[in-house]
Amino acid sequence: MIQDLADKVWSNPLLHPLARRLQRAWIAFEIGAPQTDAPAPDDVVRLVEAAAILACSERTPHRRMAHRVATSALELHGTTSLPLDQAVRVVLARLGNFPAFATRASVRDAQPLLPFGMLAEEIAAADRRTIALGDRKVVLTDFQHELWTRLNGRRRVAVAAPTSAGKSFVLQNFLASLFVPDGPRSVLYLVPTRALITQVARSIRAEVDAAALGAKSPTVATVPIEKALHLPTRAVYVMTQERGQIMLAAHADFAPEVIVVDEAHGVADGARGVRLQAAMTDLLKRRPDAQTLFASPAVRNLDVFGRMLDLDDVDALRSREPTVTQNFVMVDVVDVERGELLVRVADASPEDPPVARVTVERRTVTRVERLTNATFALGRGAANIIYANGAAEAEDVALALAALRNDEPTDPAREELARLAAEAVHPDYALIACVRRGVAFHYSHMPTQLRLAVEGAVSRGEVEELVCTSTLLQGVNLPAKNIFLFRPEKGSTRPMQGVDFWNLAGRAGRMMREFQGNIFLIDYERWKAKPLQQPDEAEIIPAVENGICRPSDLLSVIERPRRPGADRPDPEAVFVRLLGDLRDGTLTETLTRAKASQNLTDSAISTLEHVLREASAAVNLPMSVLRRSPDISPHKQQRLYNILAIRLDRDGPASLIPPHPADDGAYELYADALQVCHRVILGLRRESKFHRFLAVLALKWMRGLPLPRIMQDQLDRNPRKERRFVVRETLELVEKQVRFQCVRLLGCYHAVLGQLLIDKGRPDLAADIPDMALFLEMGAADRTSISLMSLGVSRPVATQLARQAPSRGMDVEATLDWLASRPAAVTRLGAAARDEVNNIIGSARSSEG
């Protein structure tokens, strides 16, 4: 009955033109332009009445219009002449969007003013969606409540929902609820990038501490626990798939009972997707009944996660309704010399007038000028995200915006952030000048401590303009009121496609801060791709299956090469996976799944099986070694083994085993190890000297040298280069080469050399090989520093504290005991660092009951 009425309202020819007029008026109000075409008050009343009916509809377009109309009317007309706060509350309640009541105080406080019938309706609906979190009651959205119900029913769930749907809130509170009763409990939360580890760990730690209610809070572990140490009985592990695999290799009893895969569509992401699927396969072998959750922003075929892991009990849960409404706004530069901008609604009818014409009186020709001038003219006074194609452009846009904001007064919070940027990176870092004007940039190569500080400044409103790169697509929680885009790309010169675009657009509008957000598309007609016309959901193909369906690429790395080829981690990762399946006896199942989904021929399958069997005969290394380097060809790993065996026989083990990084004679052996890896794994020429430079840089990093010192060394080596470029280049070197490539290469070297020493009857020497991969990733080579970082202390503070600790070999428990004694080393820290440590002590101590 109500659906029939909603359909009738929707088909009224007067509704849509009036709704578009209201939308244009709201956007004009948002950008500070005159509202030349706003609906009359009587028309607004009729629109709000229609919204109250459409909110009861089952159709997503109806519900989206109801939200946009009601909230636009409130923000344009207020509550002086009409009870629009009550109307918005009714619409939100019928949409099941109860958390949005808190967006405006007038809506939050409007319940006592509602007519009795509508009050009873709201109370009944809210009661059905209310849950208890510790000692407080929370009303969820319809989607959140359904997700909560399934998680509490111990169901396996694959969920796809917009960025603003609030799935992280539900998930983290569910995990916290697991630890309310005492007893053993183990949870693994897999995140796609290191950048997310600290953010997620902090959120989970806060929720767990709030929900504990006297029970012993769990350990929140972010660093792999050493093989010699026991696993905690109550723990949440927040790790990338790489760290998760280290835990699997180090601890036979590591078998979490709950596994969360955040940004689960990453299973389609080349070598890292193969690694993610492999980690999940190994985890489920150890605990077949583990509850699993696969969370993604927009996946059409949610059944893919159960299919690829042979799980037949994964519930699919999808939400198409964000908790805020997004407006897509075209911004056309019609006069480049004067900077005249024509602003119009993206889905406007041909007869609709534009929203406004705005002139910035500045040249608007280049990419940087377009992004800068559009943001400054249309987003002033709001929280804005500007998408840049790479770190260099992010700095350029941020500096240009900062120059336009030269009238900004001095602000103590911004000065503190500028000071932190100088201490964490270097006094020449471009971020310093930007944050003093309320502008920042954010990209993956920034130190975690600084990146988190920038995110905090944005959330507190201390930074209004944030220029981001594609790291924003990888789960980083940074919504804003407005997003500005001009010909966005993901990766190197690849136009951003539909799913990534819709994922990014979903960050416009912050839940419980705004009802609506805006996505400004600058000169959209000039974009290489047209994402508005593309699907907003992705069809996921796991990277393993995608690799199998490209037989020429795969066969080229499986068929034994005469000499080492270039680094090809994606097909090489598939090779490792399939070889493991062959040896485990599960290859037929893997190929059958790929054949069913990719329509492979029997001939292709037969050829693949044949070359895999030949490869298995040629590779003598066990899978336990090969899987420790899951994106490096088994042929390359075998060749590395053979070369090291010759050197071992000729020169002895001392010539191959790198010493501890603190050893004064470490350089030559690290350079030699990198050289052989560069030749065998990366295919670099013998005359390349890059290994020597990397050995110097890697040792500085492992020895805990502060990043500003490393920066200054690089600046001194490159006096003729622009200083800003050298700083950014060095950040990239540390992240891409030291913390990724060197970790990958030396981790493989360690695994292969260890197996060689075991084969030669020297397991004692194999056990003495330093954990180079861990030292490189953490930027420290002593147990105390790593223990501090595993507690959540940032690297600069950890290395500073470790130098003053009573021992450099303390485990996590001993380190925490030392910190809790409030030693002078802590009291001598700066205010921000001292607060960081004190918060960690308080949180960790609560886990002891």
Short mmCIF file of C-alpha atoms in Angstrom, two decimals, residues 177-590:
data_model
loop_
_atom_site.label_atom_id
_atom_site.label_comp_id
_atom_site.label_asym_id
_atom_site.label_seq_id
_atom_site.Cartn_x
_atom_site.Cartn_y
_atom_site.Cartn_z
CA SER A 177 32.05 -7.42 22.64
CA LEU A 178 33.93 -10.68 22.13
CA PHE A 179 36.27 -9.75 24.97
CA VAL A 180 33.64 -8.81 27.55
CA PRO A 181 33.67 -12.33 29.02
CA ASP A 182 36.97 -13.62 30.37
CA GLY A 183 38.68 -16.52 28.66
CA PRO A 184 40.93 -17.17 25.67
CA ARG A 185 40.08 -15.30 22.49
CA SER A 186 42.04 -14.59 19.31
CA VAL A 187 41.09 -12.23 16.46
CA LEU A 188 43.02 -11.38 13.29
CA TYR A 189 42.15 -8.12 11.53
CA LEU A 190 43.82 -8.00 8.10
CA VAL A 191 44.31 -4.53 6.58
CA PRO A 192 45.61 -3.83 3.06
CA THR A 193 48.48 -1.45 3.92
CA ARG A 194 50.87 -0.60 6.74
CA ALA A 195 49.36 2.89 6.71
CA LEU A 196 46.15 1.46 8.17
CA ILE A 197 47.65 -0.69 10.92
CA THR A 198 48.04 2.02 13.55
CA GLN A 199 44.72 3.69 12.72
CA VAL A 200 42.73 0.47 13.04
CA ALA A 201 44.68 -0.73 16.10
CA ARG A 202 43.99 2.51 17.95
CA SER A 203 40.27 2.36 17.14
CA ILE A 204 39.98 -1.26 18.25
CA ARG A 205 41.99 -0.65 21.40
CA ALA A 206 39.68 2.23 22.36
CA GLU A 207 36.51 0.19 21.73
CA VAL A 208 37.85 -2.85 23.58
CA ASP A 209 38.90 -0.79 26.59
CA ALA A 210 35.46 0.85 26.71
CA ALA A 211 33.63 -2.49 26.54
CA ALA A 212 35.80 -4.55 28.87
CA LEU A 213 33.63 -3.90 31.98
CA GLY A 214 36.18 -5.35 34.35
CA ALA A 215 37.33 -8.24 32.16
CA LYS A 216 40.93 -8.42 31.11
CA SER A 217 41.34 -6.42 27.92
CA PRO A 218 43.22 -8.19 25.12
CA THR A 219 46.63 -7.45 23.75
CA VAL A 220 46.39 -5.49 20.49
CA ALA A 221 49.39 -6.73 18.49
CA THR A 222 50.58 -5.03 15.31
CA VAL A 223 54.07 -6.56 14.97
CA PRO A 224 54.71 -10.30 14.42
CA ILE A 225 55.54 -12.02 17.70
CA GLU A 226 58.92 -13.71 17.76
CA LYS A 227 58.99 -17.46 17.34
CA ALA A 228 60.59 -17.99 20.76
CA LEU A 229 57.78 -16.15 22.59
CA HIS A 230 54.38 -17.51 23.59
CA LEU A 231 51.23 -16.07 22.02
CA PRO A 232 48.96 -14.10 24.36
CA THR A 233 45.77 -15.90 25.35
CA ARG A 234 43.58 -12.87 24.56
CA ALA A 235 44.65 -10.86 21.54
CA VAL A 236 43.59 -8.85 18.52
CA TYR A 237 46.20 -8.96 15.77
CA VAL A 238 46.01 -6.00 13.37
CA MET A 239 48.31 -6.82 10.48
CA THR A 240 48.81 -6.78 6.74
CA GLN A 241 48.69 -10.13 4.96
CA GLU A 242 52.50 -10.07 4.88
CA ARG A 243 52.74 -9.83 8.66
CA GLY A 244 49.98 -12.39 9.01
CA GLN A 245 52.02 -14.87 6.98
CA ILE A 246 55.04 -14.22 9.20
CA MET A 247 52.87 -15.13 12.20
CA LEU A 248 51.72 -18.32 10.47
CA ALA A 249 55.32 -19.32 9.73
CA ALA A 250 56.55 -18.53 13.26
CA HIS A 251 53.74 -20.07 15.33
CA ALA A 252 52.12 -23.42 14.61
CA ASP A 253 49.43 -22.59 17.20
CA PHE A 254 48.45 -19.27 15.57
CA ALA A 255 44.82 -20.00 14.63
CA PRO A 256 42.49 -17.03 15.25
CA GLU A 257 38.84 -17.88 15.80
CA VAL A 258 37.65 -14.65 14.14
CA ILE A 259 39.21 -13.29 10.93
CA VAL A 260 38.37 -9.92 9.42
CA VAL A 261 39.52 -9.05 5.91
CA ASP A 262 39.20 -5.31 5.41
CA GLU A 263 39.16 -4.07 1.81
CA ALA A 264 38.69 -7.71 0.80
CA HIS A 265 38.49 -6.84 -2.89
CA GLY A 266 42.29 -6.73 -2.59
CA VAL A 267 42.26 -10.44 -3.48
CA ALA A 268 42.19 -9.21 -7.08
CA ASP A 269 45.30 -7.06 -6.62
CA GLY A 270 48.11 -8.97 -8.33
CA ALA A 271 50.82 -10.50 -6.14
CA ARG A 272 49.36 -9.03 -2.95
CA GLY A 273 45.99 -10.53 -3.84
CA VAL A 274 47.61 -13.94 -4.23
CA ARG A 275 49.29 -13.49 -0.86
CA LEU A 276 46.01 -12.49 0.78
CA GLN A 277 44.19 -15.55 -0.57
CA ALA A 278 47.09 -17.78 0.48
CA ALA A 279 47.03 -16.38 4.01
CA MET A 280 43.28 -16.97 4.27
CA THR A 281 43.68 -20.53 2.93
CA ASP A 282 46.35 -21.33 5.53
CA LEU A 283 44.34 -19.77 8.36
CA LEU A 284 41.23 -21.78 7.49
CA LYS A 285 43.24 -24.99 7.27
CA ARG A 286 44.28 -24.44 10.86
CA ARG A 287 40.79 -23.48 12.06
CA PRO A 288 38.13 -24.53 9.55
CA ASP A 289 35.32 -23.15 11.74
CA ALA A 290 36.82 -19.65 12.08
CA GLN A 291 34.22 -16.90 11.73
CA THR A 292 35.21 -14.70 8.78
CA LEU A 293 34.12 -11.30 7.58
CA PHE A 294 35.01 -9.94 4.14
CA ALA A 295 34.40 -6.17 3.98
CA SER A 296 34.52 -4.12 0.77
CA PRO A 297 33.06 -0.82 -0.44
CA ALA A 298 31.48 -2.06 -3.68
CA VAL A 299 31.60 -5.67 -4.90
CA ARG A 300 28.92 -7.12 -7.16
CA ASN A 301 29.80 -10.82 -6.85
CA LEU A 302 30.08 -11.24 -3.09
CA ASP A 303 29.93 -15.00 -3.51
CA VAL A 304 33.52 -14.88 -4.84
CA PHE A 305 35.02 -14.95 -1.34
CA GLY A 306 33.31 -18.15 -0.33
CA ARG A 307 33.96 -19.77 -3.70
CA MET A 308 37.70 -19.08 -3.74
CA LEU A 309 38.09 -20.58 -0.24
CA ASP A 310 35.62 -23.47 -0.63
CA LEU A 311 33.24 -22.02 1.96
CA ASP A 312 29.57 -22.65 1.34
CA ASP A 313 28.18 -20.73 4.32
CA VAL A 314 29.16 -17.10 3.61
CA ASP A 315 26.20 -14.71 3.86
CA ALA A 316 26.13 -11.88 1.32
CA LEU A 317 25.06 -8.53 2.77
CA ARG A 318 24.86 -5.47 0.55
CA SER A 319 23.83 -1.88 1.22
CA ARG A 320 23.32 0.73 -1.49
CA GLU A 321 22.35 3.49 0.93
CA PRO A 322 25.02 5.80 2.30
CA THR A 323 24.23 7.61 5.52
CA VAL A 324 24.85 10.92 3.75
CA THR A 325 23.78 12.11 0.30
CA GLN A 326 26.34 12.91 -2.40
CA ASN A 327 25.87 15.65 -5.00
CA PHE A 328 27.92 15.46 -8.20
CA VAL A 329 28.71 18.99 -9.38
CA MET A 330 30.30 19.86 -12.73
CA VAL A 331 32.79 22.74 -12.71
CA ASP A 332 33.68 23.92 -16.23
CA VAL A 333 36.48 26.45 -16.75
CA VAL A 334 34.93 28.68 -19.43
CA ASP A 335 37.52 31.49 -19.32
CA VAL A 336 41.04 30.33 -18.47
CA GLU A 337 42.58 33.81 -18.20
CA ARG A 338 40.03 35.19 -15.72
CA GLY A 339 39.27 31.86 -14.11
CA GLU A 340 35.54 31.89 -14.81
CA LEU A 341 33.86 28.71 -13.54
CA LEU A 342 30.46 27.46 -14.66
CA VAL A 343 28.88 25.36 -11.90
CA ARG A 344 26.08 22.92 -12.72
CA VAL A 345 24.52 19.74 -11.37
CA ALA A 346 25.87 16.60 -13.04
CA ASP A 347 22.52 14.95 -13.76
CA ALA A 348 20.64 18.14 -14.65
CA SER A 349 18.04 18.18 -17.40
CA PRO A 350 18.91 20.14 -20.57
CA GLU A 351 16.43 22.85 -19.65
CA ASP A 352 17.84 23.36 -16.13
CA PRO A 353 19.89 26.54 -15.60
CA PRO A 354 23.39 26.31 -14.10
CA VAL A 355 23.86 26.68 -10.37
CA ALA A 356 26.17 29.68 -10.68
CA ARG A 357 29.00 31.41 -12.51
CA VAL A 358 31.99 32.18 -10.33
CA THR A 359 35.06 34.17 -11.39
CA VAL A 360 38.29 33.80 -9.41
CA GLU A 361 40.22 36.49 -11.38
CA ARG A 362 43.27 34.26 -11.70
CA ARG A 363 44.66 32.24 -14.57
CA THR A 364 43.23 28.72 -14.50
CA VAL A 365 45.12 26.69 -17.10
CA THR A 366 47.28 23.97 -15.56
CA ARG A 367 46.16 20.98 -13.50
CA VAL A 368 47.43 22.61 -10.32
CA GLU A 369 45.68 25.89 -11.13
CA ARG A 370 42.37 24.17 -11.86
CA LEU A 371 42.40 22.16 -8.64
CA THR A 372 43.64 25.06 -6.56
CA ASN A 373 41.32 27.78 -7.87
CA ALA A 374 38.20 25.60 -7.87
CA THR A 375 38.83 24.51 -4.29
CA PHE A 376 39.58 28.02 -3.06
CA ALA A 377 36.52 29.51 -4.78
CA LEU A 378 33.94 26.80 -4.05
CA GLY A 379 35.08 25.10 -0.86
CA ARG A 380 36.19 27.90 1.46
CA GLY A 381 35.08 27.37 5.04
CA ALA A 382 34.43 23.63 4.64
CA ALA A 383 36.51 20.49 5.00
CA ASN A 384 37.86 19.68 1.53
CA ILE A 385 39.72 16.76 -0.01
CA ILE A 386 41.58 17.46 -3.25
CA TYR A 387 42.67 14.40 -5.20
CA ALA A 388 46.15 14.61 -6.71
CA ASN A 389 47.83 12.27 -9.18
CA GLY A 390 50.90 11.45 -7.12
CA ALA A 391 52.97 12.82 -4.26
CA ALA A 392 54.68 15.56 -6.28
CA GLU A 393 51.38 17.01 -7.47
CA ALA A 394 49.95 16.73 -3.94
CA GLU A 395 52.75 18.96 -2.65
CA ASP A 396 52.35 21.41 -5.54
CA VAL A 397 48.59 21.80 -5.01
CA ALA A 398 48.95 22.12 -1.24
CA LEU A 399 51.63 24.81 -1.57
CA ALA A 400 49.48 26.71 -4.09
CA LEU A 401 46.46 26.58 -1.78
CA ALA A 402 48.59 27.70 1.15
CA ALA A 403 49.79 30.70 -0.87
CA LEU A 404 46.17 31.73 -1.46
CA ARG A 405 45.47 31.50 2.27
CA ASN A 406 48.23 33.88 3.31
CA ASP A 407 45.80 35.84 5.48
CA GLU A 408 45.34 32.91 7.88
CA PRO A 409 46.17 33.92 11.48
CA THR A 410 48.74 32.04 13.52
CA ASP A 411 47.25 28.99 15.20
CA PRO A 412 49.00 27.05 18.04
CA ALA A 413 47.68 23.66 16.89
CA ARG A 414 48.94 24.24 13.36
CA GLU A 415 52.31 25.40 14.67
CA GLU A 416 52.57 22.21 16.71
CA LEU A 417 51.86 20.14 13.60
CA ALA A 418 54.49 22.11 11.67
CA ARG A 419 57.01 21.43 14.44
CA LEU A 420 56.21 17.72 14.32
CA ALA A 421 56.72 17.68 10.52
CA ALA A 422 60.15 19.25 10.94
CA GLU A 423 61.13 16.77 13.66
CA ALA A 424 59.70 13.70 11.91
CA VAL A 425 61.01 14.45 8.40
CA HIS A 426 63.15 17.57 7.94
CA PRO A 427 62.90 21.38 8.33
CA ASP A 428 62.77 21.63 4.49
CA TYR A 429 59.67 19.44 4.23
CA ALA A 430 56.97 21.18 2.17
CA LEU A 431 54.27 20.20 4.67
CA ILE A 432 55.55 22.72 7.21
CA ALA A 433 54.64 25.82 5.20
CA CYS A 434 51.29 24.28 4.24
CA VAL A 435 49.95 23.34 7.67
CA ARG A 436 50.60 26.82 9.00
CA ARG A 437 47.93 27.98 6.52
CA GLY A 438 45.44 25.20 7.29
CA VAL A 439 46.44 23.02 4.32
CA ALA A 440 48.05 19.57 4.34
CA PHE A 441 48.89 16.72 2.01
CA HIS A 442 48.71 12.98 2.65
CA TYR A 443 50.47 10.18 0.78
CA SER A 444 51.79 6.72 1.52
CA HIS A 445 55.46 7.61 1.90
CA MET A 446 54.92 9.88 4.89
CA PRO A 447 56.02 8.54 8.30
CA THR A 448 53.12 6.94 10.16
CA GLN A 449 53.42 9.30 13.14
CA LEU A 450 53.07 12.35 10.91
CA ARG A 451 50.35 10.88 8.71
CA LEU A 452 48.23 10.12 11.78
CA ALA A 453 48.83 13.62 13.11
CA VAL A 454 47.60 15.07 9.82
CA GLU A 455 44.50 12.86 9.93
CA GLY A 456 43.82 14.01 13.49
CA ALA A 457 44.20 17.67 12.52
CA VAL A 458 41.72 17.20 9.67
CA SER A 459 39.16 15.50 11.92
CA ARG A 460 39.47 18.31 14.50
CA GLY A 461 39.07 21.04 11.86
CA GLU A 462 42.59 22.41 12.31
CA VAL A 463 43.26 21.64 8.63
CA GLU A 464 40.57 22.55 6.10
CA GLU A 465 42.21 21.52 2.82
CA LEU A 466 43.76 18.09 2.49
CA VAL A 467 45.42 17.04 -0.77
CA CYS A 468 45.47 13.24 -1.10
CA THR A 469 46.72 10.60 -3.48
CA SER A 470 45.39 7.10 -4.18
CA THR A 471 46.19 6.04 -0.59
CA LEU A 472 42.72 7.40 0.14
CA LEU A 473 41.29 4.46 -1.81
CA GLN A 474 42.93 1.91 0.49
CA GLY A 475 40.68 2.23 3.50
CA VAL A 476 42.12 5.37 5.08
CA ASN A 477 39.27 6.91 7.06
CA LEU A 478 39.29 10.53 5.87
CA PRO A 479 35.87 11.81 4.82
CA ALA A 480 35.27 15.53 4.14
CA LYS A 481 32.44 17.86 3.15
CA ASN A 482 33.73 18.34 -0.42
CA ILE A 483 35.95 16.40 -2.82
CA PHE A 484 37.60 18.06 -5.84
CA LEU A 485 38.79 16.01 -8.81
CA PHE A 486 40.30 16.77 -12.20
CA ARG A 487 41.17 13.86 -14.52
CA PRO A 488 42.05 11.57 -11.59
CA GLU A 489 44.41 8.67 -12.08
CA LYS A 490 45.26 5.58 -10.08
CA GLY A 491 48.80 4.40 -10.47
CA SER A 492 50.96 5.64 -13.31
CA THR A 493 48.86 7.46 -15.94
CA ARG A 494 45.91 5.04 -15.60
CA PRO A 495 42.60 6.94 -15.53
CA MET A 496 40.55 6.21 -12.44
CA GLN A 497 37.76 3.78 -13.28
CA GLY A 498 34.24 3.44 -11.94
CA VAL A 499 34.65 1.42 -8.75
CA ASP A 500 37.60 3.44 -7.41
CA PHE A 501 35.81 6.65 -8.36
CA TRP A 502 32.65 5.64 -6.51
CA ASN A 503 34.71 4.54 -3.53
CA LEU A 504 36.35 7.96 -3.41
CA ALA A 505 33.07 9.81 -3.96
CA GLY A 506 31.60 7.96 -0.99
CA ARG A 507 33.89 9.97 1.29
CA ALA A 508 32.06 13.23 0.52
CA GLY A 509 30.05 14.05 3.61
CA ARG A 510 30.94 12.95 7.13
CA MET A 511 28.52 10.81 9.07
CA MET A 512 26.93 12.76 11.95
CA ARG A 513 28.66 15.96 10.77
CA GLU A 514 26.89 16.66 7.48
CA PHE A 515 23.73 15.50 5.82
CA GLN A 516 25.22 15.92 2.35
CA GLY A 517 28.58 16.03 0.64
CA ASN A 518 29.69 17.36 -2.73
CA ILE A 519 31.94 15.91 -5.41
CA PHE A 520 33.20 18.67 -7.72
CA LEU A 521 34.22 17.32 -11.13
CA ILE A 522 36.44 19.86 -12.89
CA ASP A 523 36.21 19.95 -16.71
CA TYR A 524 34.64 16.49 -16.74
CA GLU A 525 34.35 16.47 -20.54
CA ARG A 526 38.17 16.46 -20.74
CA TRP A 527 38.53 13.32 -18.61
CA LYS A 528 39.94 10.27 -20.39
CA ALA A 529 37.49 7.99 -18.58
CA LYS A 530 33.90 8.87 -17.67
CA PRO A 531 33.36 7.12 -14.30
CA LEU A 532 29.87 8.56 -13.79
CA GLN A 533 28.74 6.33 -16.64
CA GLN A 534 30.53 3.26 -15.24
CA PRO A 535 29.22 0.68 -12.73
CA ASP A 536 29.63 1.55 -9.08
CA GLU A 537 30.23 -2.10 -8.18
CA ALA A 538 33.15 -4.28 -9.23
CA GLU A 539 33.16 -7.84 -10.50
CA ILE A 540 36.03 -9.33 -8.51
CA ILE A 541 38.30 -11.95 -10.09
CA PRO A 542 40.83 -13.33 -7.56
CA ALA A 543 44.39 -12.70 -8.69
CA VAL A 544 45.12 -16.44 -8.75
CA GLU A 545 42.30 -17.08 -11.24
CA ASN A 546 43.17 -13.95 -13.20
CA GLY A 547 46.75 -15.19 -13.52
CA ILE A 548 45.65 -18.65 -14.66
CA CYS A 549 43.47 -17.17 -17.39
CA ARG A 550 46.55 -15.42 -18.84
CA PRO A 551 48.48 -18.55 -19.76
CA SER A 552 51.15 -16.85 -21.86
CA ASP A 553 52.29 -14.65 -18.97
CA LEU A 554 52.13 -17.51 -16.52
CA LEU A 555 53.90 -20.04 -18.73
CA SER A 556 56.71 -17.57 -19.39
CA VAL A 557 57.69 -17.64 -15.70
CA ILE A 558 56.94 -21.34 -15.05
CA GLU A 559 58.91 -22.75 -17.97
CA ARG A 560 62.46 -22.84 -16.74
CA PRO A 561 64.31 -19.77 -18.05
CA ARG A 562 67.88 -20.04 -19.28
CA ARG A 563 68.84 -16.90 -17.44
CA PRO A 564 67.14 -14.74 -14.82
CA GLY A 565 64.47 -12.44 -16.18
CA ALA A 566 63.07 -9.15 -14.99
CA ASP A 567 61.07 -8.99 -11.79
CA ARG A 568 57.44 -10.00 -12.47
CA PRO A 569 55.87 -10.45 -9.04
CA ASP A 570 52.26 -10.94 -10.22
CA PRO A 571 52.70 -14.08 -12.39
CA GLU A 572 55.54 -15.28 -10.16
CA ALA A 573 53.17 -15.18 -7.17
CA VAL A 574 50.64 -17.30 -9.08
CA PHE A 575 53.46 -19.72 -9.92
CA VAL A 576 54.35 -20.13 -6.22
CA ARG A 577 50.70 -20.70 -5.34
CA LEU A 578 50.10 -23.30 -8.07
CA LEU A 579 53.33 -25.15 -7.31
CA GLY A 580 52.24 -25.37 -3.68
CA ASP A 581 48.84 -26.66 -4.74
CA LEU A 582 50.52 -29.28 -6.93
CA ARG A 583 52.66 -30.53 -4.07
CA ASP A 584 49.74 -30.39 -1.60
CA GLY A 585 47.51 -32.35 -3.95
CA THR A 586 44.97 -29.53 -4.38
CA LEU A 587 45.94 -28.31 -7.86
CA THR A 588 42.95 -29.98 -9.53
CA GLU A 589 40.52 -28.09 -7.28
CA THR A 590 42.26 -24.76 -7.94
#
